[in-house]
PDB file of C-alpha atoms in Angstrom:
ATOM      1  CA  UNK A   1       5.291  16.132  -6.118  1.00 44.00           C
ATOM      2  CA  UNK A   2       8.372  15.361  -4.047  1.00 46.00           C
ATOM      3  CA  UNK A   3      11.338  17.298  -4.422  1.00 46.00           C
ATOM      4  CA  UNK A   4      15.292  17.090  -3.615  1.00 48.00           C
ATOM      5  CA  UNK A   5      16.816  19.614  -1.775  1.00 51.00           C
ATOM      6  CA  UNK A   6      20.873  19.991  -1.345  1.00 48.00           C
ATOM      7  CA  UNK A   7      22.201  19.122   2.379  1.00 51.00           C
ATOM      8  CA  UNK A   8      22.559  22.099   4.335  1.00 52.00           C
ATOM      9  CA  UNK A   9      26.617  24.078   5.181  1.00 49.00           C
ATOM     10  CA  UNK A  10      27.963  22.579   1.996  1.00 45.00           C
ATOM     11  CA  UNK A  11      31.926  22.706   2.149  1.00 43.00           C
ATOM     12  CA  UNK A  12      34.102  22.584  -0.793  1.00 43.00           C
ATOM     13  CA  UNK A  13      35.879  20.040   0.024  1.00 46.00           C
ATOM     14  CA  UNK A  14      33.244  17.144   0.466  1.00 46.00           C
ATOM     15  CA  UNK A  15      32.280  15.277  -2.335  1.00 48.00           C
ATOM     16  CA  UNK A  16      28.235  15.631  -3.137  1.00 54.00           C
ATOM     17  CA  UNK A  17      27.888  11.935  -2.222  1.00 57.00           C
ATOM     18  CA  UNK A  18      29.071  12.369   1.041  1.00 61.00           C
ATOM     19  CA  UNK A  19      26.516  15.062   2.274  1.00 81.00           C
ATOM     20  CA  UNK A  20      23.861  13.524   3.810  1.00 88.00           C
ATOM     21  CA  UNK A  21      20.688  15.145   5.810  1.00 84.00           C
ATOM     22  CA  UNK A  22      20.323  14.533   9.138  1.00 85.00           C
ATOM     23  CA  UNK A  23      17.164  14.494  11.509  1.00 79.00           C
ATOM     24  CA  UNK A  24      18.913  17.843  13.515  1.00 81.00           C
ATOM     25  CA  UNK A  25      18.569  19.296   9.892  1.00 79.00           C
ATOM     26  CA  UNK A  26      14.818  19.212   9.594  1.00 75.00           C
ATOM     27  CA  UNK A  27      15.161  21.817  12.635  1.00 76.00           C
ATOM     28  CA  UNK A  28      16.314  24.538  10.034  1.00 74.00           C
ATOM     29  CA  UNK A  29      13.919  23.992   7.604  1.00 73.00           C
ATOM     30  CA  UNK A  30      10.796  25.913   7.423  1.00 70.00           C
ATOM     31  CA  UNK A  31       7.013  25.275   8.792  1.00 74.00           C
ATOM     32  CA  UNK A  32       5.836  25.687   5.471  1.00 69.00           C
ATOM     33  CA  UNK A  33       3.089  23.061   4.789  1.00 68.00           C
ATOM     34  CA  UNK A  34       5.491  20.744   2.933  1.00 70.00           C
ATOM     35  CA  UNK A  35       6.345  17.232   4.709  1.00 74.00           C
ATOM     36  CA  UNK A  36       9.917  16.676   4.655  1.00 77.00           C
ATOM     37  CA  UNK A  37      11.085  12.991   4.996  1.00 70.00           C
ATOM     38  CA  UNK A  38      14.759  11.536   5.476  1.00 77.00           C
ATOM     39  CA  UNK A  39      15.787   8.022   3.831  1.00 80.00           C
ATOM     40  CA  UNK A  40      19.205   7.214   3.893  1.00 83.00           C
ATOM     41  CA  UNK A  41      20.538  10.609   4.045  1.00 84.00           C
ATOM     42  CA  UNK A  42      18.148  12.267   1.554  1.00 83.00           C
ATOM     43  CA  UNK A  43      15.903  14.658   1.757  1.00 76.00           C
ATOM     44  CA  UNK A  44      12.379  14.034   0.299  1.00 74.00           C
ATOM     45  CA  UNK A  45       9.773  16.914   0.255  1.00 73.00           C
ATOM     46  CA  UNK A  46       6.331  16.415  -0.334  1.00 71.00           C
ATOM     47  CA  UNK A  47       3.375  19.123  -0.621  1.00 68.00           C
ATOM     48  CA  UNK A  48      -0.004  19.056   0.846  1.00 62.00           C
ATOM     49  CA  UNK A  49      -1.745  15.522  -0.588  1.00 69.00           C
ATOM     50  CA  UNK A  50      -4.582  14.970  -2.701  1.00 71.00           C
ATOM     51  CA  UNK A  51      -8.050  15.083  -0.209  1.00 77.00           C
ATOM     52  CA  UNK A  52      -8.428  11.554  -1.154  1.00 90.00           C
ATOM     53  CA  UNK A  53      -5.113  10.541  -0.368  1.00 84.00           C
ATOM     54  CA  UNK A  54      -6.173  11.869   3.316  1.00 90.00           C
ATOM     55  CA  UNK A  55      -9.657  10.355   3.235  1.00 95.00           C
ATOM     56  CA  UNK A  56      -7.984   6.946   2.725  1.00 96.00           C
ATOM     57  CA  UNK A  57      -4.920   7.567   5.498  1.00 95.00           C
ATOM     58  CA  UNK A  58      -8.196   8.787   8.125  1.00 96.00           C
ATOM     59  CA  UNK A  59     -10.415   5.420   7.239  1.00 97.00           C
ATOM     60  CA  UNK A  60      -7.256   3.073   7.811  1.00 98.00           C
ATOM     61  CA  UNK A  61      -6.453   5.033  10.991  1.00 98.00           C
ATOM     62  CA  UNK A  62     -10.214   4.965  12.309  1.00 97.00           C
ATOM     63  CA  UNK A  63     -10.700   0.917  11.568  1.00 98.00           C
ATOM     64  CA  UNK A  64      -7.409  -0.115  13.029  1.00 98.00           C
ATOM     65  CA  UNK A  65      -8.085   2.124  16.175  1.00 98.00           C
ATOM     66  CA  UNK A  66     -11.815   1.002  16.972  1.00 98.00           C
ATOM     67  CA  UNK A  67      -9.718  -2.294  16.666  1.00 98.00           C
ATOM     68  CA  UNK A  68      -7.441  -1.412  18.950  1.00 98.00           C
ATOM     69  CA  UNK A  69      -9.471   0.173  21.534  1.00 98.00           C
ATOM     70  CA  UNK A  70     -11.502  -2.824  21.665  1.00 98.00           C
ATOM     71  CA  UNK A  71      -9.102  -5.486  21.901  1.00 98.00           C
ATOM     72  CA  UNK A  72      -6.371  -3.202  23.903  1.00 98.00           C
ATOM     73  CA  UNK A  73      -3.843  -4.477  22.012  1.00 98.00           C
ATOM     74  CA  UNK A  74      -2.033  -1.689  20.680  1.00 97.00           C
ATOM     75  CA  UNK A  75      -2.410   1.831  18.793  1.00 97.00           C
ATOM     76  CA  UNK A  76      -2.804   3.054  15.802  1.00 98.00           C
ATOM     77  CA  UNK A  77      -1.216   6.139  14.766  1.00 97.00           C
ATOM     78  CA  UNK A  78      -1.689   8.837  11.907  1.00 95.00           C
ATOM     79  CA  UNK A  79       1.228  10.893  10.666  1.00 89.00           C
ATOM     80  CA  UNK A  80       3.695  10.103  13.466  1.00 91.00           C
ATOM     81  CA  UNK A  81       7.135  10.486  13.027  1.00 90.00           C
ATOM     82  CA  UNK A  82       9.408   7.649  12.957  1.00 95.00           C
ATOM     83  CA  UNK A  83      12.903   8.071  13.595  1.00 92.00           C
ATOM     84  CA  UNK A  84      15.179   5.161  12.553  1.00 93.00           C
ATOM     85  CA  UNK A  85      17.774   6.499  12.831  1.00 87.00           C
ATOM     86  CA  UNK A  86      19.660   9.623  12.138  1.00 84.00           C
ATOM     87  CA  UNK A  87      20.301   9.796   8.924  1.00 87.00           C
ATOM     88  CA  UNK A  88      16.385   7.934   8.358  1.00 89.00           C
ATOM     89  CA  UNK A  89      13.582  10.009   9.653  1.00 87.00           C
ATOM     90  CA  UNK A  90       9.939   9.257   8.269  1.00 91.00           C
ATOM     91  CA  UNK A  91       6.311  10.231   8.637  1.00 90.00           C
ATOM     92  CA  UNK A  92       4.035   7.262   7.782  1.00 94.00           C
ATOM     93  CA  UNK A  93       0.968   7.600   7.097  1.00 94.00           C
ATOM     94  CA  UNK A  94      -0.474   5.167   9.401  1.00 97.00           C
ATOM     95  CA  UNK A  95       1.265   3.017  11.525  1.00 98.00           C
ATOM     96  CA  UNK A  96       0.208   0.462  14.593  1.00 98.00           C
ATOM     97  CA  UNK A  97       2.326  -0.677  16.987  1.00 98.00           C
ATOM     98  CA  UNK A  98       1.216  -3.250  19.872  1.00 97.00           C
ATOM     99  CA  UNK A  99       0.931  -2.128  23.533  1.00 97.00           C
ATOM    100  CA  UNK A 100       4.850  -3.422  23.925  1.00 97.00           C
ATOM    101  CA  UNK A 101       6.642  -1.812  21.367  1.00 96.00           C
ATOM    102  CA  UNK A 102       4.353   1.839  21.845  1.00 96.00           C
ATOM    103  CA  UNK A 103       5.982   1.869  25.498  1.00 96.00           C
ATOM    104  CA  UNK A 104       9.310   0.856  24.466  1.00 96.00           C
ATOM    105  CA  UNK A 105       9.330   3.101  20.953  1.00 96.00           C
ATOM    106  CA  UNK A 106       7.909   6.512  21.874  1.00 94.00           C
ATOM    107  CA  UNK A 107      10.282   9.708  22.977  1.00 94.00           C
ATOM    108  CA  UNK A 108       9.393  12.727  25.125  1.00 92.00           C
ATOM    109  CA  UNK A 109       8.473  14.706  22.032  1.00 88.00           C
ATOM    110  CA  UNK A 110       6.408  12.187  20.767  1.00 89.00           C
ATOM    111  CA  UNK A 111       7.653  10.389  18.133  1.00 91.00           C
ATOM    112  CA  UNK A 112       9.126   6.413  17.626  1.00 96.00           C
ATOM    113  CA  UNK A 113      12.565   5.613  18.180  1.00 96.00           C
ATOM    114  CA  UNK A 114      12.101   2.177  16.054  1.00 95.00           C
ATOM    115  CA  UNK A 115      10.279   0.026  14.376  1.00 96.00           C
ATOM    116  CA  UNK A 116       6.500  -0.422  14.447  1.00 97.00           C
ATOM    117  CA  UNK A 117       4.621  -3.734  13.991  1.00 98.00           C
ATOM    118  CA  UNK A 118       2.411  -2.313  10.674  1.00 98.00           C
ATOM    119  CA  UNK A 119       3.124   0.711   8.465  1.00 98.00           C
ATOM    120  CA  UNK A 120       0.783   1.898   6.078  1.00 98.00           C
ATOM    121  CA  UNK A 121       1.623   4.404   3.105  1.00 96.00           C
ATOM    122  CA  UNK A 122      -0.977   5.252   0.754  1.00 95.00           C
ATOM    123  CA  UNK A 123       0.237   6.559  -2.954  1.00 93.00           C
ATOM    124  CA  UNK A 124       0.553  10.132  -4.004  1.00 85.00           C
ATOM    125  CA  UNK A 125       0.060  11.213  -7.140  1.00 79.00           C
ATOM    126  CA  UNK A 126       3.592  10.909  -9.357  1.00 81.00           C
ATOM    127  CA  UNK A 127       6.021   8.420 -10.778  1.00 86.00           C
ATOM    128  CA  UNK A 128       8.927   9.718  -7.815  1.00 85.00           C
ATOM    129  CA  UNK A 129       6.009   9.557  -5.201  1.00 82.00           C
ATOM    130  CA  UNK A 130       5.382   6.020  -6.220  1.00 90.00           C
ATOM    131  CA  UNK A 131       8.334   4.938  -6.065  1.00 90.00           C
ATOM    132  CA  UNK A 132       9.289   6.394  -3.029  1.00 89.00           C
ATOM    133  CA  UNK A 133       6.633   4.190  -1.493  1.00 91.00           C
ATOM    134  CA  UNK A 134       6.954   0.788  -3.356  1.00 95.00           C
ATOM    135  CA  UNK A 135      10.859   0.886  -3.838  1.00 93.00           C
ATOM    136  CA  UNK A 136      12.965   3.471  -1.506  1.00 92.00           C
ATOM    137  CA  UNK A 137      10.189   3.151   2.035  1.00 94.00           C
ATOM    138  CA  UNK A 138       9.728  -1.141   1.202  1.00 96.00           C
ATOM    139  CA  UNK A 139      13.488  -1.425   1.622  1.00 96.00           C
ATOM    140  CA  UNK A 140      13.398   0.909   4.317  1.00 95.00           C
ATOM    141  CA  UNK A 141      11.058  -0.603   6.752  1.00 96.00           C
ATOM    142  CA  UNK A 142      12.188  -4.044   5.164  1.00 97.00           C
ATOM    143  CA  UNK A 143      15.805  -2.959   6.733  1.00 96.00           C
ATOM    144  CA  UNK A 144      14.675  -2.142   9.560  1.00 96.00           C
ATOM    145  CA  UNK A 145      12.350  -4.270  11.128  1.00 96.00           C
ATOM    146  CA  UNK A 146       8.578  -3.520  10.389  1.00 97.00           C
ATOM    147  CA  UNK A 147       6.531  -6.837  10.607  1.00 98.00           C
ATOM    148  CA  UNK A 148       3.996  -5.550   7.824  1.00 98.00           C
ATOM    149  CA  UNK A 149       3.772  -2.904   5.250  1.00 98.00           C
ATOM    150  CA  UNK A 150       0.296  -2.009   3.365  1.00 98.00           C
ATOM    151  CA  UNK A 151       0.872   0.208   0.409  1.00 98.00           C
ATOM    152  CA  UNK A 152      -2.410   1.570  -0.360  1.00 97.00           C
ATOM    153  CA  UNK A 153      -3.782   2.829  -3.896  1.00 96.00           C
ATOM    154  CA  UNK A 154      -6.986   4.649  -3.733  1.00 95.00           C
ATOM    155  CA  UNK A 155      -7.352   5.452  -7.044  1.00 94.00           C
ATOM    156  CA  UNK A 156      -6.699   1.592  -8.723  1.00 95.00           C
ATOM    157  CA  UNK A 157      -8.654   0.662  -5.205  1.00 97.00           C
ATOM    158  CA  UNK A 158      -6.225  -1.942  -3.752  1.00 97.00           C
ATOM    159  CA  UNK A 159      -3.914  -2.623  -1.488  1.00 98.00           C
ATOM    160  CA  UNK A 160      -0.409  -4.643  -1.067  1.00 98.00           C
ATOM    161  CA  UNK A 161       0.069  -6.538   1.572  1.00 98.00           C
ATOM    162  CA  UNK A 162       4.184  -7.542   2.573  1.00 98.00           C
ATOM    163  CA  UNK A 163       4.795  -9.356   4.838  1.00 98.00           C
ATOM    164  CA  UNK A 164       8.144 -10.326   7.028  1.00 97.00           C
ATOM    165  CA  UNK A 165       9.669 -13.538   5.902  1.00 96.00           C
ATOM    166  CA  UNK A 166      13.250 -14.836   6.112  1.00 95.00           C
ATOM    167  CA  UNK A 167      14.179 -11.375   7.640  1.00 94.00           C
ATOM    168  CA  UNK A 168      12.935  -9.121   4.474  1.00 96.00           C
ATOM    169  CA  UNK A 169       9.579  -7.362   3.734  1.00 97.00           C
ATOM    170  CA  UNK A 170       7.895 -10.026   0.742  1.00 97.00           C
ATOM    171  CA  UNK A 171       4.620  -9.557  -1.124  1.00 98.00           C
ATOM    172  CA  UNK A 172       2.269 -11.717   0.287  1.00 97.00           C
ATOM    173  CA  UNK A 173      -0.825 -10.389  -1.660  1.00 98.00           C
ATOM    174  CA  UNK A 174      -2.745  -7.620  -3.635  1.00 98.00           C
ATOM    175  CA  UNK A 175      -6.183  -7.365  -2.621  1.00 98.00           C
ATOM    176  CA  UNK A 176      -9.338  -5.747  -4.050  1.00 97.00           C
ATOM    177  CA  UNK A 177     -11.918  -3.124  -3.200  1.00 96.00           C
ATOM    178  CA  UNK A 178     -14.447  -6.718  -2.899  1.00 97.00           C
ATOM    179  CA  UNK A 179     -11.923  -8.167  -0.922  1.00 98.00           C
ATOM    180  CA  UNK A 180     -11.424  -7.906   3.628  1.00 98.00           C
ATOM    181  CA  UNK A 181      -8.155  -7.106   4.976  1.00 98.00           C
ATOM    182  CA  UNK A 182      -6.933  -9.218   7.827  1.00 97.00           C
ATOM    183  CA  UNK A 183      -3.822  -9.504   9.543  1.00 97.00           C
ATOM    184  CA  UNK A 184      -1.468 -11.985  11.565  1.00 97.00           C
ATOM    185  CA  UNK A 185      -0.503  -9.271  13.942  1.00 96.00           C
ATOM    186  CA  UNK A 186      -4.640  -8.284  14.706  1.00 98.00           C
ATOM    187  CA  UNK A 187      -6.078 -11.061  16.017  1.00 97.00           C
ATOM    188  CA  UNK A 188      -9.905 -10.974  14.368  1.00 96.00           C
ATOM    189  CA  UNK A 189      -9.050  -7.745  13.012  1.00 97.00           C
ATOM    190  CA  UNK A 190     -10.979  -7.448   9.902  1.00 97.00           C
ATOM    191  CA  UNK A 191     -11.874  -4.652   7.229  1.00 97.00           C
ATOM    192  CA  UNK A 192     -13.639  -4.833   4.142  1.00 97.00           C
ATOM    193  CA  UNK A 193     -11.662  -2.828   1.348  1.00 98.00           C
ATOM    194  CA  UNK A 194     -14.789  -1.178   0.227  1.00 97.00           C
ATOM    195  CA  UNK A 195     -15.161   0.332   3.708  1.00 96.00           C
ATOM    196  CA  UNK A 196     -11.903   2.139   3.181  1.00 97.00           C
ATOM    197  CA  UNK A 197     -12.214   2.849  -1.060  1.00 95.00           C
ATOM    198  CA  UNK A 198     -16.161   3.930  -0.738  1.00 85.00           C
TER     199      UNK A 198
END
């Protein structure tokens, strides 16, 4: 369940659609559990995920790093924090960036100042949840720079693949649990969806 939270030191005086979080903000707020995530300006709160929802993000993470550490390519991630910006402040899922942009991206406390090459979000539970994924994150990352964006469903079993093209994040595909991921950006990388939805 995600859930909006008001900006914090409101002042009279400022309209409501003025007030916008900032990454300094998620400083105040409290190591609770809950993820907090900031899209242009708003606050998004999430709570724990379903164990399945986990299972999923911890098979994409393992397949694209055994990828990665053989070709020494890149690196996967799981759960990093991706800062945009400062008014856009995520925490993907899964993400991969190559060897180039994981040099040039990360900060001294760990997290990416940019844009990596893949992001992967897999759906909670929830119509707002959903649609933070598939409508509010796509133009997001679209806006932003990300080469490729998987949207993962482990209940339905699939997966959406965009793809960068003429500058914006399009779908390229939907694919299957009977169906194998591959990629443009992982050279021979290659995953069959039942692997991940078993």
């Amino acid at each position: 369940m995600t859930q909006a939270i008001a900006p914090p030191n409101l002042s009279n005086n400022a309209p409501e659609d003025k007030l916008l979080w900032t990454s300094a903000d998620l400083e105040l707020l409290p190591e609770n559990g809950n993820r907090y995530e900031i899209i242009n300006g708003e606050l998004y709160v999430t709570r724990a995920p379903h164990n399945k929802h986990q299972k999923t993000c911890g098979r994409f993470f393992t397949v694209l790093d055994i990828w990665s550490v053989a070709t020494k390519l890149g690196e996967a991630e799981i759960g990093a924090g991706v800062v945009f910006g400062d008014n856009d402040d995520v925490i993907p899922d899964v993400v991969w960036l190559s060897n180039e942009r994981h040099a040039a991206l990360i900060d001294d406390s760990g997290h990416f100042r940019g844009a990596p090459d893949l992001v992967i979000e897999v759906l909670s539970a929830g119509t707002e949840n959903e649609k933070r994924d598939r409508e509010v994150k796509l133009k997001l990352y679209s806006s932003r720079g990300i080469l490729e964006y998987w949207i993962a469903d482990w209940r339905n079993k699939q997966v959406q693949v965009y793809r960068r093209e003429n500058g914006i994040l399009k779908l390229e595909m939907t694919l299957f649990v009977s169906d194998t991921l591959t990629s443009p950006l992982l050279p021979d990388f290659s995953c069959p969806l039942v692997q991940i939805f078993e």
